Amino acid sequence: MKNVSLVLGHYGGRCPDAGMAWSFTLVDINRIHATAIKFCKCKTGGAPEIQQLLRTGIFPGSVKEPKTGYTLRLLDYYHQERNQGKVFADNFVHVLQQMADPFFASAVPVSSQSPVFI
């Protein structure tokens, strides 16, 4: 498990009943982050996992047990690149891999959950 965990469900506050940490890949404009995520499980803030992700600006890579998320900032940036520069998703993902590790970009894992923007 990674040293940094995202804890969701309480708008930045500490959740008294956070679930187990899941390995999670967060893709943002600056790079692909390997991290962990904890979803709120309490009765007051425990919205569905998808809703907890969306409230924090993360679009899930799947609707069932998401292991990958894309920041809304990244999706907006990709949308602009695609419309203005005709950048294809494969090239865009490769650039993110290069930013994560310029020497071994092909070693940067791409999630088995297909990027939602492809």
PDB file of C-alpha atoms in Angstrom:
ATOM      1  CA  MET A   1       0.000   0.000   0.000  1.00  0.00           C
ATOM      2  CA  LYS A   2       1.160   3.525  -0.698  1.00  0.00           C
ATOM      3  CA  ASN A   3       2.089   6.077   1.977  1.00  0.00           C
ATOM      4  CA  VAL A   4      -0.556   8.592   0.896  1.00  0.00           C
ATOM      5  CA  SER A   5      -4.279   7.817   1.026  1.00  0.00           C
ATOM      6  CA  LEU A   6      -7.206   9.829  -0.200  1.00  0.00           C
ATOM      7  CA  VAL A   7     -10.027   9.665   2.349  1.00  0.00           C
ATOM      8  CA  LEU A   8     -13.404  10.506   0.837  1.00  0.00           C
ATOM      9  CA  GLY A   9     -16.899  11.279   2.051  1.00  0.00           C
ATOM     10  CA  HIS A  10     -16.515  14.169   4.498  1.00  0.00           C
ATOM     11  CA  TYR A  11     -15.392  17.017   2.241  1.00  0.00           C
ATOM     12  CA  GLY A  12     -11.837  16.910   3.547  1.00  0.00           C
ATOM     13  CA  GLY A  13     -12.716  16.019   7.125  1.00  0.00           C
ATOM     14  CA  ARG A  14     -11.662  12.825   8.866  1.00  0.00           C
ATOM     15  CA  CYS A  15     -14.083   9.921   8.470  1.00  0.00           C
ATOM     16  CA  PRO A  16     -14.677   7.932  11.662  1.00  0.00           C
ATOM     17  CA  ASP A  17     -15.617   4.855   9.625  1.00  0.00           C
ATOM     18  CA  ALA A  18     -13.364   4.881   6.563  1.00  0.00           C
ATOM     19  CA  GLY A  19     -13.182   1.531   4.860  1.00  0.00           C
ATOM     20  CA  MET A  20     -10.033  -0.383   4.015  1.00  0.00           C
ATOM     21  CA  ALA A  21      -7.546   1.400   1.758  1.00  0.00           C
ATOM     22  CA  TRP A  22      -7.615   0.236  -1.874  1.00  0.00           C
ATOM     23  CA  SER A  23      -4.731   0.601  -4.264  1.00  0.00           C
ATOM     24  CA  PHE A  24      -5.801   3.353  -6.621  1.00  0.00           C
ATOM     25  CA  THR A  25      -4.309   4.935  -9.706  1.00  0.00           C
ATOM     26  CA  LEU A  26      -5.101   8.635  -9.974  1.00  0.00           C
ATOM     27  CA  VAL A  27      -4.417  10.232 -13.327  1.00  0.00           C
ATOM     28  CA  ASP A  28      -3.979  14.012 -13.344  1.00  0.00           C
ATOM     29  CA  ILE A  29      -2.470  16.539 -15.743  1.00  0.00           C
ATOM     30  CA  ASN A  30       0.932  16.402 -14.104  1.00  0.00           C
ATOM     31  CA  ARG A  31       1.309  12.596 -13.957  1.00  0.00           C
ATOM     32  CA  ILE A  32      -0.062   9.181 -13.101  1.00  0.00           C
ATOM     33  CA  HIS A  33      -0.106   8.744  -9.312  1.00  0.00           C
ATOM     34  CA  ALA A  34      -0.050   5.349  -7.579  1.00  0.00           C
ATOM     35  CA  THR A  35      -1.861   5.954  -4.305  1.00  0.00           C
ATOM     36  CA  ALA A  36      -4.513   4.475  -2.034  1.00  0.00           C
ATOM     37  CA  ILE A  37      -8.091   5.494  -1.448  1.00  0.00           C
ATOM     38  CA  LYS A  38     -10.499   5.030   1.462  1.00  0.00           C
ATOM     39  CA  PHE A  39     -14.219   5.412   0.946  1.00  0.00           C
ATOM     40  CA  CYS A  40     -16.481   6.644   3.725  1.00  0.00           C
ATOM     41  CA  LYS A  41     -18.659   3.855   5.093  1.00  0.00           C
ATOM     42  CA  CYS A  42     -20.563   5.760   7.790  1.00  0.00           C
ATOM     43  CA  LYS A  43     -24.290   6.343   7.698  1.00  0.00           C
ATOM     44  CA  THR A  44     -24.064  10.157   7.582  1.00  0.00           C
ATOM     45  CA  GLY A  45     -21.516  10.636   4.788  1.00  0.00           C
ATOM     46  CA  GLY A  46     -21.358   7.232   3.166  1.00  0.00           C
ATOM     47  CA  ALA A  47     -22.689   8.003  -0.283  1.00  0.00           C
ATOM     48  CA  PRO A  48     -22.050   5.464  -3.054  1.00  0.00           C
ATOM     49  CA  GLU A  49     -18.366   5.227  -3.994  1.00  0.00           C
ATOM     50  CA  ILE A  50     -18.944   6.741  -7.440  1.00  0.00           C
ATOM     51  CA  GLN A  51     -20.633   9.767  -5.862  1.00  0.00           C
ATOM     52  CA  GLN A  52     -17.796  10.191  -3.348  1.00  0.00           C
ATOM     53  CA  LEU A  53     -15.265  10.225  -6.202  1.00  0.00           C
ATOM     54  CA  LEU A  54     -17.269  12.698  -8.288  1.00  0.00           C
ATOM     55  CA  ARG A  55     -17.710  15.041  -5.305  1.00  0.00           C
ATOM     56  CA  THR A  56     -13.928  15.290  -5.052  1.00  0.00           C
ATOM     57  CA  GLY A  57     -13.453  15.931  -8.775  1.00  0.00           C
ATOM     58  CA  ILE A  58     -12.420  12.402  -9.746  1.00  0.00           C
ATOM     59  CA  PHE A  59     -14.142  10.554 -12.593  1.00  0.00           C
ATOM     60  CA  PRO A  60     -14.048   6.789 -11.956  1.00  0.00           C
ATOM     61  CA  GLY A  61     -12.532   4.413 -14.501  1.00  0.00           C
ATOM     62  CA  SER A  62     -15.380   1.975 -13.886  1.00  0.00           C
ATOM     63  CA  VAL A  63     -18.681   1.985 -12.047  1.00  0.00           C
ATOM     64  CA  LYS A  64     -17.975  -1.203 -10.089  1.00  0.00           C
ATOM     65  CA  GLU A  65     -15.053  -1.150  -7.635  1.00  0.00           C
ATOM     66  CA  PRO A  66     -13.085   1.618  -9.365  1.00  0.00           C
ATOM     67  CA  LYS A  67      -9.319   1.176  -9.131  1.00  0.00           C
ATOM     68  CA  THR A  68      -8.510   4.101 -11.428  1.00  0.00           C
ATOM     69  CA  GLY A  69      -9.753   7.673 -11.492  1.00  0.00           C
ATOM     70  CA  TYR A  70      -9.218  10.674 -13.742  1.00  0.00           C
ATOM     71  CA  THR A  71      -9.384  14.201 -12.401  1.00  0.00           C
ATOM     72  CA  LEU A  72     -12.009  16.380 -14.013  1.00  0.00           C
ATOM     73  CA  ARG A  73      -9.183  18.834 -14.698  1.00  0.00           C
ATOM     74  CA  LEU A  74      -7.422  16.159 -16.772  1.00  0.00           C
ATOM     75  CA  LEU A  75     -10.572  15.287 -18.707  1.00  0.00           C
ATOM     76  CA  ASP A  76     -11.195  18.947 -19.487  1.00  0.00           C
ATOM     77  CA  TYR A  77      -7.580  19.343 -20.638  1.00  0.00           C
ATOM     78  CA  TYR A  78      -7.824  16.230 -22.826  1.00  0.00           C
ATOM     79  CA  HIS A  79     -11.092  17.518 -24.302  1.00  0.00           C
ATOM     80  CA  GLN A  80      -9.379  20.791 -25.267  1.00  0.00           C
ATOM     81  CA  GLU A  81      -6.343  18.959 -26.709  1.00  0.00           C
ATOM     82  CA  ARG A  82      -8.583  16.619 -28.684  1.00  0.00           C
ATOM     83  CA  ASN A  83     -10.734  19.410 -30.113  1.00  0.00           C
ATOM     84  CA  GLN A  84      -7.975  21.913 -30.821  1.00  0.00           C
ATOM     85  CA  GLY A  85      -4.908  19.789 -31.461  1.00  0.00           C
ATOM     86  CA  LYS A  86      -6.466  16.530 -32.652  1.00  0.00           C
ATOM     87  CA  VAL A  87      -4.438  14.603 -30.063  1.00  0.00           C
ATOM     88  CA  PHE A  88      -5.362  10.920 -29.867  1.00  0.00           C
ATOM     89  CA  ALA A  89      -5.930   9.215 -26.511  1.00  0.00           C
ATOM     90  CA  ASP A  90      -3.019   6.775 -26.964  1.00  0.00           C
ATOM     91  CA  ASN A  91      -0.615   9.669 -27.547  1.00  0.00           C
ATOM     92  CA  PHE A  92      -2.068  11.568 -24.604  1.00  0.00           C
ATOM     93  CA  VAL A  93      -1.591   8.568 -22.275  1.00  0.00           C
ATOM     94  CA  HIS A  94       1.973   8.141 -23.560  1.00  0.00           C
ATOM     95  CA  VAL A  95       2.737  11.775 -22.652  1.00  0.00           C
ATOM     96  CA  LEU A  96       1.416  11.131 -19.129  1.00  0.00           C
ATOM     97  CA  GLN A  97       3.657   8.057 -18.890  1.00  0.00           C
ATOM     98  CA  GLN A  98       6.639  10.155 -20.055  1.00  0.00           C
ATOM     99  CA  MET A  99       5.895  12.721 -17.360  1.00  0.00           C
ATOM    100  CA  ALA A 100       5.721  10.004 -14.698  1.00  0.00           C
ATOM    101  CA  ASP A 101       9.056   8.453 -15.730  1.00  0.00           C
ATOM    102  CA  PRO A 102      10.918  10.030 -18.656  1.00  0.00           C
ATOM    103  CA  PHE A 103      13.494   7.215 -18.840  1.00  0.00           C
ATOM    104  CA  PHE A 104      11.193   4.214 -18.521  1.00  0.00           C
ATOM    105  CA  ALA A 105       7.820   5.477 -19.741  1.00  0.00           C
ATOM    106  CA  SER A 106       6.767   2.053 -20.974  1.00  0.00           C
ATOM    107  CA  ALA A 107       7.259   0.700 -17.438  1.00  0.00           C
ATOM    108  CA  VAL A 108       4.628   3.076 -16.026  1.00  0.00           C
ATOM    109  CA  PRO A 109       1.548   0.908 -15.606  1.00  0.00           C
ATOM    110  CA  VAL A 110      -1.605   1.812 -17.444  1.00  0.00           C
ATOM    111  CA  SER A 111      -4.662   0.524 -15.658  1.00  0.00           C
ATOM    112  CA  SER A 112      -6.547  -2.458 -16.980  1.00  0.00           C
ATOM    113  CA  GLN A 113      -9.628  -0.267 -16.657  1.00  0.00           C
ATOM    114  CA  SER A 114      -9.831   1.491 -19.992  1.00  0.00           C
ATOM    115  CA  PRO A 115      -9.403   5.242 -19.791  1.00  0.00           C
ATOM    116  CA  VAL A 116     -12.874   6.743 -20.001  1.00  0.00           C
ATOM    117  CA  PHE A 117     -11.734   9.394 -22.429  1.00  0.00           C
ATOM    118  CA  ILE A 118     -10.677   6.952 -25.172  1.00  0.00           C
TER     119      ILE A 118
END
